[in-house]
Coordinates of C-alpha atoms in Angstrom, one line a residue:
M4 CA 64.0 143.5 -7.0
R5 CA 63.4 139.7 -6.2
A6 CA 65.5 137.4 -8.2
W7 CA 67.4 134.3 -8.6
Q8 CA 70.6 133.5 -9.4
V9 CA 72.7 130.7 -10.4
A10 CA 75.0 130.3 -7.6
S11 CA 76.6 126.8 -7.3
P12 CA 75.9 124.9 -10.7
G13 CA 75.0 121.2 -9.9
P14 CA 72.0 118.7 -9.6
M15 CA 68.5 120.0 -8.4
G16 CA 68.7 118.4 -5.4
T17 CA 72.0 120.5 -4.5
R18 CA 70.0 123.7 -4.7
P19 CA 72.1 125.5 -7.5
L20 CA 69.8 128.4 -7.5
R21 CA 69.9 131.3 -4.7
A22 CA 67.4 133.7 -4.1
A23 CA 68.5 137.4 -4.1
D24 CA 67.5 141.1 -3.5
L25 CA 69.3 142.9 -6.5
P26 CA 69.2 146.6 -7.6
V27 CA 66.9 147.3 -10.2
P28 CA 68.9 147.5 -13.7
E29 CA 69.1 150.8 -15.4
P30 CA 68.6 150.7 -19.4
G31 CA 71.6 151.5 -21.1
P32 CA 72.0 153.4 -24.5
D33 CA 69.4 151.7 -26.9
E34 CA 68.1 149.4 -24.2
V35 CA 64.7 149.1 -22.6
R36 CA 64.0 147.9 -19.2
L37 CA 60.8 145.5 -19.0
R38 CA 58.7 145.1 -15.8
V39 CA 58.7 141.1 -15.8
D40 CA 54.9 139.8 -16.3
A41 CA 56.1 136.4 -17.1
C42 CA 58.9 134.1 -17.7
G43 CA 58.9 130.5 -19.1
V44 CA 61.1 127.9 -17.6
C45 CA 63.5 126.4 -20.2
R46 CA 65.3 123.2 -20.2
T47 CA 68.4 125.3 -21.4
D48 CA 67.8 126.9 -17.9
L49 CA 68.0 123.4 -16.4
H50 CA 71.3 122.6 -18.2
L51 CA 72.7 126.0 -16.8
A52 CA 71.7 125.2 -13.4
E53 CA 72.9 121.8 -13.4
G54 CA 76.1 122.3 -15.1
D55 CA 75.6 120.8 -18.4
L56 CA 76.5 124.4 -19.7
Q57 CA 79.1 126.1 -18.0
P58 CA 78.3 129.6 -16.6
R59 CA 79.9 132.6 -18.5
R60 CA 79.4 134.9 -15.7
A61 CA 79.0 134.4 -11.7
L62 CA 76.0 134.8 -10.4
T63 CA 73.8 135.0 -13.4
V64 CA 70.0 135.8 -13.3
P65 CA 68.7 132.8 -15.7
G66 CA 65.7 133.1 -18.1
H67 CA 65.1 133.6 -21.5
E68 CA 61.5 133.8 -22.2
V69 CA 60.4 137.1 -21.2
V70 CA 57.1 139.1 -21.5
G71 CA 57.2 142.2 -19.9
R72 CA 55.9 146.0 -20.3
V73 CA 58.3 148.8 -20.9
D74 CA 59.2 150.4 -17.8
A75 CA 62.3 152.6 -18.7
I76 CA 63.8 153.6 -22.1
G77 CA 67.5 154.3 -22.3
L78 CA 68.9 157.1 -24.4
G79 CA 69.9 156.9 -28.1
P80 CA 67.5 156.3 -31.2
A81 CA 66.6 152.6 -31.5
A82 CA 63.3 153.1 -29.2
E83 CA 62.1 155.9 -31.4
R84 CA 63.0 154.1 -34.4
R85 CA 61.1 150.9 -33.7
G86 CA 58.2 153.1 -32.2
I87 CA 58.5 151.7 -28.8
R88 CA 56.7 153.5 -26.0
L89 CA 56.5 153.3 -22.3
G90 CA 53.9 150.5 -21.4
D91 CA 54.5 148.4 -24.6
R92 CA 54.4 144.8 -24.4
L93 CA 57.5 143.1 -25.6
G94 CA 59.3 140.0 -25.5
V95 CA 62.9 138.8 -24.5
A96 CA 64.2 135.6 -26.2
W97 CA 67.6 133.7 -26.3
L98 CA 69.8 135.8 -28.5
A99 CA 70.7 138.8 -26.7
S100 CA 73.2 140.5 -29.0
T101 CA 75.3 139.9 -32.3
D102 CA 78.3 142.1 -33.6
G103 CA 76.3 142.4 -37.0
T104 CA 79.6 142.7 -38.9
C105 CA 81.3 139.2 -38.8
A106 CA 80.7 136.8 -42.1
Y107 CA 77.9 134.9 -40.4
C108 CA 75.8 137.9 -39.5
T109 CA 76.2 139.5 -43.3
R110 CA 75.1 136.4 -44.6
G111 CA 72.1 136.0 -42.3
A112 CA 73.4 133.4 -40.0
E113 CA 73.4 135.6 -37.2
N114 CA 72.7 132.6 -34.8
L115 CA 76.4 131.4 -35.5
C116 CA 78.1 134.7 -34.8
P117 CA 81.2 134.0 -32.5
A118 CA 80.5 137.3 -30.6
S119 CA 76.9 136.5 -30.0
T120 CA 75.5 136.7 -26.5
Y121 CA 72.5 135.3 -24.8
T122 CA 69.9 136.3 -22.3
G123 CA 70.4 134.2 -19.1
W124 CA 73.9 133.0 -19.7
D125 CA 75.7 136.2 -20.4
V126 CA 73.3 139.0 -19.5
D127 CA 71.0 138.7 -16.7
G128 CA 67.6 137.0 -17.5
G129 CA 63.7 137.0 -16.3
Y130 CA 63.8 135.2 -13.2
A131 CA 63.2 138.4 -11.5
E132 CA 61.0 141.3 -11.3
Y133 CA 62.8 143.5 -14.3
V134 CA 65.0 143.0 -17.1
R135 CA 66.8 144.9 -19.7
V136 CA 66.6 144.5 -23.3
R137 CA 68.8 145.7 -26.2
V138 CA 65.8 147.3 -28.2
D139 CA 66.7 145.7 -31.7
Y140 CA 66.4 142.2 -30.1
A141 CA 63.1 142.6 -28.3
Y142 CA 60.0 141.2 -30.2
R143 CA 56.7 142.8 -30.7
L144 CA 54.3 140.0 -29.4
P145 CA 50.9 139.0 -31.0
A146 CA 47.7 139.7 -29.7
G147 CA 45.1 137.0 -28.6
Y148 CA 47.4 135.3 -26.1
S149 CA 48.1 135.9 -22.2
D150 CA 51.2 136.9 -20.8
A151 CA 51.9 133.2 -19.8
E152 CA 51.1 131.9 -23.0
L153 CA 53.1 134.1 -24.9
A154 CA 56.4 133.4 -22.8
P155 CA 57.2 129.6 -24.1
L156 CA 56.6 131.0 -27.9
L157 CA 60.1 133.1 -27.1
C158 CA 62.5 129.9 -27.0
A159 CA 60.4 126.9 -27.0
G160 CA 58.3 128.0 -29.9
I161 CA 61.2 130.0 -31.9
V162 CA 63.9 127.3 -31.5
G163 CA 61.5 124.4 -32.3
Y164 CA 60.5 126.3 -35.2
R165 CA 64.0 126.6 -36.6
A166 CA 64.6 123.1 -35.6
L167 CA 61.5 122.1 -37.8
R168 CA 62.6 124.2 -40.9
R169 CA 66.0 122.5 -40.3
A170 CA 64.3 119.1 -40.7
E171 CA 63.1 120.0 -44.2
L172 CA 59.7 118.4 -43.8
P173 CA 58.2 118.2 -47.3
P174 CA 54.7 119.4 -47.6
G175 CA 52.2 117.1 -46.3
G176 CA 55.2 114.9 -45.2
R177 CA 55.6 112.4 -42.2
L178 CA 57.2 113.7 -39.2
G179 CA 58.5 112.0 -36.2
I180 CA 59.1 114.0 -32.9
Y181 CA 61.1 112.6 -30.2
G182 CA 60.1 113.9 -26.6
F183 CA 57.3 116.2 -26.5
G184 CA 57.9 119.3 -24.0
A185 CA 57.1 122.8 -24.2
S186 CA 59.1 123.5 -27.5
A187 CA 57.8 119.9 -29.3
H188 CA 54.1 120.6 -28.3
L189 CA 54.4 123.7 -30.1
A190 CA 56.5 122.6 -33.1
A191 CA 53.9 119.9 -33.4
Q192 CA 51.2 122.4 -34.0
V193 CA 53.0 124.4 -36.7
A194 CA 53.8 121.1 -38.9
L195 CA 50.0 120.1 -38.3
A196 CA 49.1 123.7 -39.5
Q197 CA 51.2 123.1 -42.7
G198 CA 49.4 119.7 -43.6
A199 CA 52.0 117.1 -42.0
R200 CA 50.9 113.8 -40.3
V201 CA 52.6 113.9 -36.8
H202 CA 54.0 111.0 -34.9
V203 CA 55.4 111.5 -31.6
M204 CA 57.7 109.2 -29.5
T205 CA 58.0 110.3 -25.9
R206 CA 58.1 108.5 -22.4
A207 CA 55.6 110.4 -20.6
P208 CA 52.1 109.3 -20.6
A209 CA 50.7 112.9 -19.9
A210 CA 52.9 114.0 -22.9
R211 CA 51.5 111.4 -25.2
A212 CA 47.8 112.2 -24.1
L213 CA 48.5 116.0 -25.4
A214 CA 49.9 114.9 -28.6
L215 CA 46.9 113.1 -29.3
E216 CA 44.8 116.1 -28.0
L217 CA 46.6 118.2 -30.3
G218 CA 46.2 116.0 -33.5
A219 CA 49.0 113.5 -33.6
A220 CA 48.3 110.4 -35.8
S221 CA 50.0 108.2 -33.3
V222 CA 52.1 108.2 -29.8
A223 CA 54.4 105.8 -28.9
G224 CA 57.3 105.1 -26.7
A225 CA 60.5 107.1 -26.9
Y226 CA 62.3 104.1 -28.5
D227 CA 59.6 102.7 -30.3
P228 CA 59.4 102.5 -34.0
P229 CA 56.8 105.1 -35.7
P230 CA 54.2 103.1 -37.5
E231 CA 55.3 104.2 -40.9
P232 CA 58.9 105.6 -42.3
L233 CA 59.3 109.4 -41.7
D234 CA 60.3 112.2 -44.1
A235 CA 61.6 114.1 -41.4
A236 CA 61.9 113.9 -37.5
V237 CA 63.0 116.3 -34.6
L238 CA 64.7 115.2 -31.5
F239 CA 63.7 117.3 -28.6
A240 CA 64.7 115.2 -25.9
P241 CA 68.5 115.6 -24.7
V242 CA 69.3 112.2 -25.3
G243 CA 72.1 111.2 -27.6
E244 CA 70.8 107.4 -27.6
L245 CA 67.7 108.6 -29.5
V246 CA 69.9 109.7 -32.3
P247 CA 70.4 106.2 -33.9
V248 CA 66.9 105.2 -33.0
A249 CA 65.2 108.4 -35.1
L250 CA 67.7 108.0 -37.8
A251 CA 66.6 104.3 -38.5
A252 CA 63.1 105.7 -38.5
L253 CA 63.8 107.8 -41.7
D254 CA 62.7 106.9 -45.1
R255 CA 65.3 107.4 -47.9
G256 CA 66.4 110.9 -48.1
G257 CA 65.1 111.6 -44.6
T258 CA 66.6 114.5 -42.2
L259 CA 66.9 114.1 -38.4
S260 CA 67.1 117.7 -36.7
V261 CA 68.6 118.1 -33.1
A262 CA 66.6 120.8 -31.5
G263 CA 68.9 121.3 -28.3
I264 CA 71.7 123.0 -26.9
H265 CA 72.9 119.9 -24.9
L266 CA 72.9 116.4 -25.9
T267 CA 74.5 113.3 -24.1
D268 CA 76.8 111.6 -26.1
I269 CA 75.5 109.6 -29.2
P270 CA 76.6 106.0 -29.7
R271 CA 78.2 104.3 -32.6
L272 CA 76.1 104.9 -35.8
V273 CA 76.3 102.1 -38.6
Y274 CA 76.3 103.9 -41.9
A275 CA 74.3 101.3 -43.8
E276 CA 71.4 101.5 -41.0
H277 CA 71.4 104.8 -40.1
L278 CA 72.9 107.1 -42.8
F279 CA 72.9 105.8 -46.1
Q280 CA 70.3 106.4 -48.7
E281 CA 71.1 109.9 -47.9
R282 CA 69.7 110.3 -44.6
N283 CA 70.7 113.6 -43.1
L284 CA 71.6 114.6 -39.3
R285 CA 71.7 118.3 -38.6
S286 CA 72.0 120.2 -35.2
T287 CA 70.2 123.3 -34.3
T288 CA 72.0 126.3 -32.7
A289 CA 69.8 129.0 -31.3
N290 CA 68.1 131.3 -33.9
T291 CA 68.1 134.2 -35.9
R292 CA 66.1 137.3 -35.0
A293 CA 64.0 136.6 -38.6
D294 CA 63.2 133.1 -37.3
G295 CA 61.5 134.7 -34.3
E296 CA 59.8 137.1 -36.4
E297 CA 58.3 134.2 -39.0
F298 CA 57.5 132.1 -36.2
L299 CA 55.6 134.8 -34.0
A300 CA 53.7 135.5 -37.3
I301 CA 52.7 131.9 -37.8
A302 CA 51.4 132.2 -34.0
A303 CA 49.4 135.4 -34.9
E304 CA 47.9 133.6 -37.7
H305 CA 47.5 130.2 -36.2
R306 CA 45.9 130.4 -32.6
L307 CA 48.5 128.1 -30.8
A308 CA 47.3 125.7 -27.8
V309 CA 50.0 126.8 -25.4
T310 CA 50.0 124.3 -22.4
V311 CA 51.2 126.3 -19.3
T312 CA 52.0 125.2 -15.8
P313 CA 52.1 128.3 -13.5
Y314 CA 54.3 129.0 -10.7
S315 CA 55.1 132.1 -8.6
L316 CA 58.6 133.6 -9.2
D317 CA 59.3 132.5 -5.5
A318 CA 58.9 128.8 -6.7
A319 CA 61.3 129.0 -9.7
D320 CA 63.7 126.4 -7.8
Q321 CA 60.7 124.2 -7.6
A322 CA 59.5 124.6 -11.1
L323 CA 62.9 123.6 -12.4
A324 CA 63.1 120.6 -10.2
D325 CA 60.0 119.5 -11.7
L326 CA 61.1 120.2 -15.1
A327 CA 64.1 117.8 -14.2
A328 CA 61.9 115.4 -13.2
D329 CA 59.5 115.4 -15.7
R330 CA 56.5 116.7 -13.9
V331 CA 55.7 119.6 -16.4
N332 CA 53.4 119.0 -18.7
G333 CA 53.4 121.6 -21.6
A334 CA 55.7 124.7 -20.4
A335 CA 56.4 126.0 -16.8
V336 CA 56.0 129.6 -16.4
L337 CA 57.3 132.1 -13.7
L338 CA 54.8 134.9 -13.1
P339 CA 56.2 137.6 -10.5

């Protein structure tokens, strides 16, 4: 099969991805193999390719926003238990496995499991024509969306939803969003559907235009103050310098949720300006499968507008380079 591997992590100009011809993977016990129909290009893939995230294995196939059809079913009862059949459309997301027995898993925080593994980091992902996935970590997908539209929902959507929940936005509250790419443009729609007033701060003119089109109350530059104090904010841009900017924009008791897996260093915070009056700063780490099910149920109930820029599988390196240069509006998606 055609695939891409992270060969030599470094800046995109050094061509860290390498095209490869690999054996088609065979599904193991309680796994299924999917023929890939679409794979989203996530900023986490960029962090892995450029070395911000250290590779956990050599020559990993990246990609963890995968939509495909079941092509083969491994031995074991899991597929029958979930009613999965050949030809079913399923989704593969970032979380690939957990131990299911640790203190974090048993209290419903499997995203913190020390033994957790991740698609496109610990196991091969969807920058390929086929991928395998553990049955219990695959998602049933909502109807009414194309394969390309579904792919970004599986990480940009799910993790953005968790970050939004971590921000504890009150009903009808005032939400600030910093950065407006694949994840932010989906989280904004969830917040709007729940009655929030959304203010977007981002540097890209095309992203600002998209935010207004989707219903944002205002748009501004990434470092500009919003027009009113915020009850909550989510930082999607991986820029630590924006943490004090966003904290200063919060009203009393507000919460800033940082959405990404990678963030540049945070500058010095001034307690009175950034944290006093019970302002909160929170990180977001991956997601649970329950987060995924909740978000996909919301996507089924509220038809989300998913802005997609398509690329062929052969252009995966170009898609990542465009993402690095902020040339992608919405979400880039590979279509094998």
